[in-house]
Tab-separated table of C-alpha atoms in Angstrom:
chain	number	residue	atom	x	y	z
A	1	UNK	CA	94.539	-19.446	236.283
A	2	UNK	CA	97.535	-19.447	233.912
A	3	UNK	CA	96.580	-15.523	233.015
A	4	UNK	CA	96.986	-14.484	236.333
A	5	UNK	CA	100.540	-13.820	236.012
A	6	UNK	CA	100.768	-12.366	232.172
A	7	UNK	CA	98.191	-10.167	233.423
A	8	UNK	CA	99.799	-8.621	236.668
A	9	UNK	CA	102.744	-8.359	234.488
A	10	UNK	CA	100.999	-6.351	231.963
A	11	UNK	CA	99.524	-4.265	235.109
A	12	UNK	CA	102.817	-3.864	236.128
A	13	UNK	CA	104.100	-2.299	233.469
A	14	UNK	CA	101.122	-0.014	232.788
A	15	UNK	CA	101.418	1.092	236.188
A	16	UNK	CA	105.380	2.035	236.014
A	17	UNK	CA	105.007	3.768	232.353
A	18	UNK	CA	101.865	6.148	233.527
A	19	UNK	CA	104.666	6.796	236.674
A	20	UNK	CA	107.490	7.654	233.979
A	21	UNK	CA	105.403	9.842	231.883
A	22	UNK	CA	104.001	12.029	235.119
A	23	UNK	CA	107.695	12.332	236.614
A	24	UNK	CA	108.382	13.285	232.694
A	25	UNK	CA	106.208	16.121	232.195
A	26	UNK	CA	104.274	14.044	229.191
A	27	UNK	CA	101.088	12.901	229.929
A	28	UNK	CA	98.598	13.162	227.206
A	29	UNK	CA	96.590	16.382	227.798
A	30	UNK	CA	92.811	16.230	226.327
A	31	UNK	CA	92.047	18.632	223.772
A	32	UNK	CA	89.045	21.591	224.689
A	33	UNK	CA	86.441	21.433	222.618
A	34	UNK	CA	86.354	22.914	219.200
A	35	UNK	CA	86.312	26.876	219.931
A	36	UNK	CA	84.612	29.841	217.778
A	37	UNK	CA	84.815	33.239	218.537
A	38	UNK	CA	82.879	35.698	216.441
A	39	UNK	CA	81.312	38.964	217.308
A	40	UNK	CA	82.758	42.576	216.711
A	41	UNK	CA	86.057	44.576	218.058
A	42	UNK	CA	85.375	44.026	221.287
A	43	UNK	CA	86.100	40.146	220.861
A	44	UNK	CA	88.540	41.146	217.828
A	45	UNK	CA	90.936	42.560	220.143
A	46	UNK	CA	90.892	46.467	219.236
A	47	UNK	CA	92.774	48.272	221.329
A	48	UNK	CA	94.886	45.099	222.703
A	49	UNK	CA	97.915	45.456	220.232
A	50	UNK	CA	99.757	42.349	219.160
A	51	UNK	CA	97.620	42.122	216.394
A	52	UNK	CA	97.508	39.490	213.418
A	53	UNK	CA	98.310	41.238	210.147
A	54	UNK	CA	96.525	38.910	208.290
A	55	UNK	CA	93.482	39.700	209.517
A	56	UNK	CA	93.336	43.511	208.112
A	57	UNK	CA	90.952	45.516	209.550
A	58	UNK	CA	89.595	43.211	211.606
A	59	UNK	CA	92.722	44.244	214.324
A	60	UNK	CA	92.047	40.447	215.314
A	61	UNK	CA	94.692	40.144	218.156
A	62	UNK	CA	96.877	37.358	219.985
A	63	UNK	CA	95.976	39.387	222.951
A	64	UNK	CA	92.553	39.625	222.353
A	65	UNK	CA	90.040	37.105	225.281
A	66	UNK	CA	89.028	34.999	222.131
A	67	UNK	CA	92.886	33.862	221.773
A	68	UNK	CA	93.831	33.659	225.417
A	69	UNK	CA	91.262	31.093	225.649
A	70	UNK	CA	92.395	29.219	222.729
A	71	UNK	CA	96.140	29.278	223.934
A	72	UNK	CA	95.236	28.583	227.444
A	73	UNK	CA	92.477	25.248	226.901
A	74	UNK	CA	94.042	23.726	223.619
A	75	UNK	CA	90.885	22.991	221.836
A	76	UNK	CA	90.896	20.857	219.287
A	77	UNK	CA	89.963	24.010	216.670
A	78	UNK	CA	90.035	27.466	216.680
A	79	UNK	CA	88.142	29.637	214.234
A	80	UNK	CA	88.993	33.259	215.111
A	81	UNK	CA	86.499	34.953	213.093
A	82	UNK	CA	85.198	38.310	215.073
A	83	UNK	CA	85.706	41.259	213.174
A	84	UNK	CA	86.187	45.107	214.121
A	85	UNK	CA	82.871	46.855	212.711
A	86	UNK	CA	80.557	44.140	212.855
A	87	UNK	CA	77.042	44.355	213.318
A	88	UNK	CA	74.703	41.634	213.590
A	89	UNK	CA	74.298	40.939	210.155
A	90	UNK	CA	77.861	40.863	209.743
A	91	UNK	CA	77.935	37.658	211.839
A	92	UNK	CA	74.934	35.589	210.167
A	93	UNK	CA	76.817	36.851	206.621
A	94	UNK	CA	80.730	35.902	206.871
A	95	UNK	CA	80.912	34.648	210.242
A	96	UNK	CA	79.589	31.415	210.782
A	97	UNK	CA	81.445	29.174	208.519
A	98	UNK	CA	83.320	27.617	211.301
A	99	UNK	CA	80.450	26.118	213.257
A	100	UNK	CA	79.068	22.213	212.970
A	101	UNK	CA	77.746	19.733	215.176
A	102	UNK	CA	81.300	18.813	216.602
A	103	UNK	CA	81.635	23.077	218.010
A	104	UNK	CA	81.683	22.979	221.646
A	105	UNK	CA	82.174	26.155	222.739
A	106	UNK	CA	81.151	29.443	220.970
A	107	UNK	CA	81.438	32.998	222.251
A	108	UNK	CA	80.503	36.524	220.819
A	109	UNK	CA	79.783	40.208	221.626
A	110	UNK	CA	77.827	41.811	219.418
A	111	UNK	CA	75.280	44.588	219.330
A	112	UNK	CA	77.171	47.217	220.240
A	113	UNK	CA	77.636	48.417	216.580
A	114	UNK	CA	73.735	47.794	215.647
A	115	UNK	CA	73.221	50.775	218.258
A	116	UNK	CA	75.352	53.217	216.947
A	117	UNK	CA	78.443	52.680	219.314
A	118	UNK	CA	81.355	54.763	217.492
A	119	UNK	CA	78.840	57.320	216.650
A	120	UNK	CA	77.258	57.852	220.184
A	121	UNK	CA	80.826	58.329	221.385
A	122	UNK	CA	82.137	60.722	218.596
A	123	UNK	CA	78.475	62.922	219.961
A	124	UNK	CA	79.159	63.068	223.321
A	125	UNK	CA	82.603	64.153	222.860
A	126	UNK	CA	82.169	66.566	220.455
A	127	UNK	CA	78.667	67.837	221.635
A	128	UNK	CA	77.317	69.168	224.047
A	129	UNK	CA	75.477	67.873	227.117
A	130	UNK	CA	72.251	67.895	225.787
A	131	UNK	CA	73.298	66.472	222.067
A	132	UNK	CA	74.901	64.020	223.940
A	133	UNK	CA	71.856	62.732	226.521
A	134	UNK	CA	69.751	62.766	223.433
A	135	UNK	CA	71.766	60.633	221.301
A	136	UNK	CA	72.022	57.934	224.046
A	137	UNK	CA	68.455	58.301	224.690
A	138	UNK	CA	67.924	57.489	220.692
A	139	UNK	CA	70.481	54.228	221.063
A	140	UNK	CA	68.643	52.891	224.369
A	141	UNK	CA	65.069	53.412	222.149
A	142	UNK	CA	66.920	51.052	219.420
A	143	UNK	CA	68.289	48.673	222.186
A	144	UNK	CA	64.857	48.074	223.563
A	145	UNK	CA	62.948	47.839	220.761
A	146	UNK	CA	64.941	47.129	217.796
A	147	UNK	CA	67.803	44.840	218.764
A	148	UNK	CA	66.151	42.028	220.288
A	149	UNK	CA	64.849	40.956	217.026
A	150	UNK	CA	68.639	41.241	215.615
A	151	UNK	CA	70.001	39.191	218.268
A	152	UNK	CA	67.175	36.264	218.149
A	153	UNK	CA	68.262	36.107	214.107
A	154	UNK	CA	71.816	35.628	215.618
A	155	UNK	CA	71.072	33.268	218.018
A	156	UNK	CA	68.893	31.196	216.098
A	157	UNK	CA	71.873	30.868	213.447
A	158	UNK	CA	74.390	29.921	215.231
A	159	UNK	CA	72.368	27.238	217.168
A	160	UNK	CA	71.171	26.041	213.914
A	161	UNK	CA	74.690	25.315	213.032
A	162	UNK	CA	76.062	24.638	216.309
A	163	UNK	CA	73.391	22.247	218.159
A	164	UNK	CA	75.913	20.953	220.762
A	165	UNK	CA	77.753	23.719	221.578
A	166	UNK	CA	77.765	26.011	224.354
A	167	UNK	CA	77.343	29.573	223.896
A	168	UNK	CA	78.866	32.278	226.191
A	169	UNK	CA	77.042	36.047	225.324
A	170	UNK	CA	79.767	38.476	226.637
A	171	UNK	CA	78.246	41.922	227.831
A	172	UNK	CA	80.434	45.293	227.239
A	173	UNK	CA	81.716	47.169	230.661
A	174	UNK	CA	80.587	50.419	231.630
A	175	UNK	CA	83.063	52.931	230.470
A	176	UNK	CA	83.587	55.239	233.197
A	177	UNK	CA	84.452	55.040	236.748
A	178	UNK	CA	81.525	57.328	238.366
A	179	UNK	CA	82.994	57.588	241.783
A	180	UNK	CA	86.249	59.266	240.548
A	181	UNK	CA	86.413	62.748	241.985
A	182	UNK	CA	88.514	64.076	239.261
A	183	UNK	CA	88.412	63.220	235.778
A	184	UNK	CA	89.816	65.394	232.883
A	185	UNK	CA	87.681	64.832	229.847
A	186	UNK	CA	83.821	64.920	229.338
A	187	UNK	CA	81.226	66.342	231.474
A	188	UNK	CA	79.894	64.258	234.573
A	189	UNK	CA	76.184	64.352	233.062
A	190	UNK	CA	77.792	62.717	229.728
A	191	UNK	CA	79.940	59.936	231.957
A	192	UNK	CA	76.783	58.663	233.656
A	193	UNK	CA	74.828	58.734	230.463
A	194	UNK	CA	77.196	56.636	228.707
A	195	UNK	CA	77.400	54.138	231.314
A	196	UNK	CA	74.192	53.963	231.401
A	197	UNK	CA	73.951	53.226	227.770
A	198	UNK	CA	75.947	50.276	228.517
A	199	UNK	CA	73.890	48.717	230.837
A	200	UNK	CA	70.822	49.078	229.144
A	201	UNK	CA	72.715	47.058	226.612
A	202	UNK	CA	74.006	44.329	228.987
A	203	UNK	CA	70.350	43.820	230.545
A	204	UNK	CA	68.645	43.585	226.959
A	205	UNK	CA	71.337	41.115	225.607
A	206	UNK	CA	71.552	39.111	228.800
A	207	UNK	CA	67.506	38.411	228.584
A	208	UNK	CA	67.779	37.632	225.100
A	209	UNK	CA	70.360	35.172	225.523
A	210	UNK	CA	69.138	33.822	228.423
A	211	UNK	CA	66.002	33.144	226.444
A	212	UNK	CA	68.021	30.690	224.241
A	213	UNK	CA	69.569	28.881	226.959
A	214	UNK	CA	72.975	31.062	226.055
A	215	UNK	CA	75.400	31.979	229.062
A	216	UNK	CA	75.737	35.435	229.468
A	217	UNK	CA	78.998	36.925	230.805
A	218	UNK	CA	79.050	39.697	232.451
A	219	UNK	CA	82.676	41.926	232.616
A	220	UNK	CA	81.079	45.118	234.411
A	221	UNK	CA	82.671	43.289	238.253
A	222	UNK	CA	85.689	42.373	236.589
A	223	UNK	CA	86.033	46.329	235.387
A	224	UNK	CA	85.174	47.473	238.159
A	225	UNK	CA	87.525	50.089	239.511
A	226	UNK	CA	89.035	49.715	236.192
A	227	UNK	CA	86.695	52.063	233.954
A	228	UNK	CA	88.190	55.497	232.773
A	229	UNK	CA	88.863	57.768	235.281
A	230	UNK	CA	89.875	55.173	237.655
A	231	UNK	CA	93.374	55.771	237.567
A	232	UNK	CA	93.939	52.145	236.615
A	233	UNK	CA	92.214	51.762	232.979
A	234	UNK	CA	91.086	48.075	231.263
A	235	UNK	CA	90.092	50.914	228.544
A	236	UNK	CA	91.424	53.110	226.199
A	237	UNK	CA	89.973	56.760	225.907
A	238	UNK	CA	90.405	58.769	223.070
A	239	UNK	CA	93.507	57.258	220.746
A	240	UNK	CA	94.785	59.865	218.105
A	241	UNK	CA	96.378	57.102	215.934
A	242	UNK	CA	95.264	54.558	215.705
A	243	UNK	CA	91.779	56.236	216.412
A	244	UNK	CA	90.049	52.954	216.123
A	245	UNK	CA	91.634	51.742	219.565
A	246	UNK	CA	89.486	54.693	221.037
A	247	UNK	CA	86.863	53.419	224.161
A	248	UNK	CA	88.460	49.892	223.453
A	249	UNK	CA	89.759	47.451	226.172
A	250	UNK	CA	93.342	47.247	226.191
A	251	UNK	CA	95.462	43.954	226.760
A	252	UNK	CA	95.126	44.257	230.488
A	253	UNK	CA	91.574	44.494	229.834
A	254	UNK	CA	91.376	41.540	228.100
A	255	UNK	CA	93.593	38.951	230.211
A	256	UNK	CA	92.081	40.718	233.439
A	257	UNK	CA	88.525	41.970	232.247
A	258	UNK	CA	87.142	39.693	229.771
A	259	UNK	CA	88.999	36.220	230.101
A	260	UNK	CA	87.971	35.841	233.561
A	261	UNK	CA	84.241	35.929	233.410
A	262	UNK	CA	84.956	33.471	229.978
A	263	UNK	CA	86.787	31.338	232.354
A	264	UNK	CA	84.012	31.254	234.545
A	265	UNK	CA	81.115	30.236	232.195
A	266	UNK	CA	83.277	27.999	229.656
């Protein structure tokens, strides 16, 4: 019985110095979980600007989803380690050195290089309809048959080294706006094409990851209306200099295209 009072005291006081800190601005915020993004340039941040000269050709950027995320959630690490170029082999080689049993959340896109991305693009523009049909027909082929093998070798690795964390697949948007009735540029036949090429890419990497229990993300509703053409891009088209921010998200297509859907399946 002689506690009771120490004790209500003690309450007391915990009670009026959780008030002070709240009316303060400085509660204790819990820190996210430990955060790595790898993948290629679409998670790098090409075409977003802001970009982190110590990262070199990787155009890694502070505007990029990956570090939105980070500066947004305040997990406890962040290994930035997407890389503009990569290919799936790229990430098993040099980009998993940040993941352990304490990750939490990991997130990538990848694939798009392992299909001939940069290439397919430089056809269309510079070929004709045909050449251009053709070449997309060759990536979808290599989509299908080839790259599910490269992905499971990706997923298996970086579940190996990250058992507890969860992994969000993002998926690449379509590039063009279809139902734009004006659009200087390429050929109709090579728009639909390419978008096409696209989403035989999101369907094969969303069954592959849904295979390993991954989360896949998909940005094609958050583009929506916001392709090229639209007349309100989330995309670069063809960049003179620096020609590597060519058929790239920009910044808005970052904070508006990809960070969203990441938001959504963190």
């Amino acid at each position: 019985m002689r506690l009771t009072r120490p004790l209500t005291a003690l309450v007391a006081l915990a009670s009026a110095l959780t008030a002070a800190l709240v009316l303060t601005g400085t509660t204790a915020q819990a820190a996210g979980p430990a955060y790595v993004a790898l993948g290629d340039s679409y998670s790098a941040g090409n075409g977003a600007g802001n970009y982190i000269s110590s990262s070199g050709d990787c155009h890694r950027s502070n505007s990029a989803y990956p570090a939105l995320w980070a500066s947004a959630h305040s997990p406890s690490s962040f290994t930035f380690a997407a890389c503009s170029g990569a290919v799936t082999s790229d990430v098993t080689a040099s980009q998993l050195g940040g993941l352990n049993s304490s990750t939490g959340l990991v997130t990538l896109t990848i694939g798009g290089n392992d299909a001939g991305f940069s290439d397919v693009m430089t056809t269309c523009v510079t070929g004709s309809d045909s050449t251009c049909v053709n070449r997309v027909n060759q990536a979808e082929t290599f989509v299908r048959n080839t790259l599910p093998g490269r992905l499971n070798t990706v997923y298996n690795a970086i579940r190996a080294k990250a058992p507890n964390a969860r992994v969000v697949v993002l998926g690449y948007p379509d590039m063009y706006d279809l139902s734009a009735w004006f659009c200087i540029g390429l050929s109709d036949t090579k728009h639909q094409k390419i978008d096409e090429a696209a989403d035989v890419l999101d369907s094969t990497t969303a069954s592959v990851a849904a295979a390993h229990g991954f989360v896949f993300g998909d940005v094609r509703p958050t583009f929506k209306g916001h392709e090229l053409c639209s007349g309100d891009d989330y995309l670069h088209s063809l960049v003179i200099s620096p020609s590597w921010e060519s058929y790239h998200p920009t910044a808005t297509g970052h904070s508006a295209g990809y960070l969203p859907v990441l938001n959504a399946n963190d």
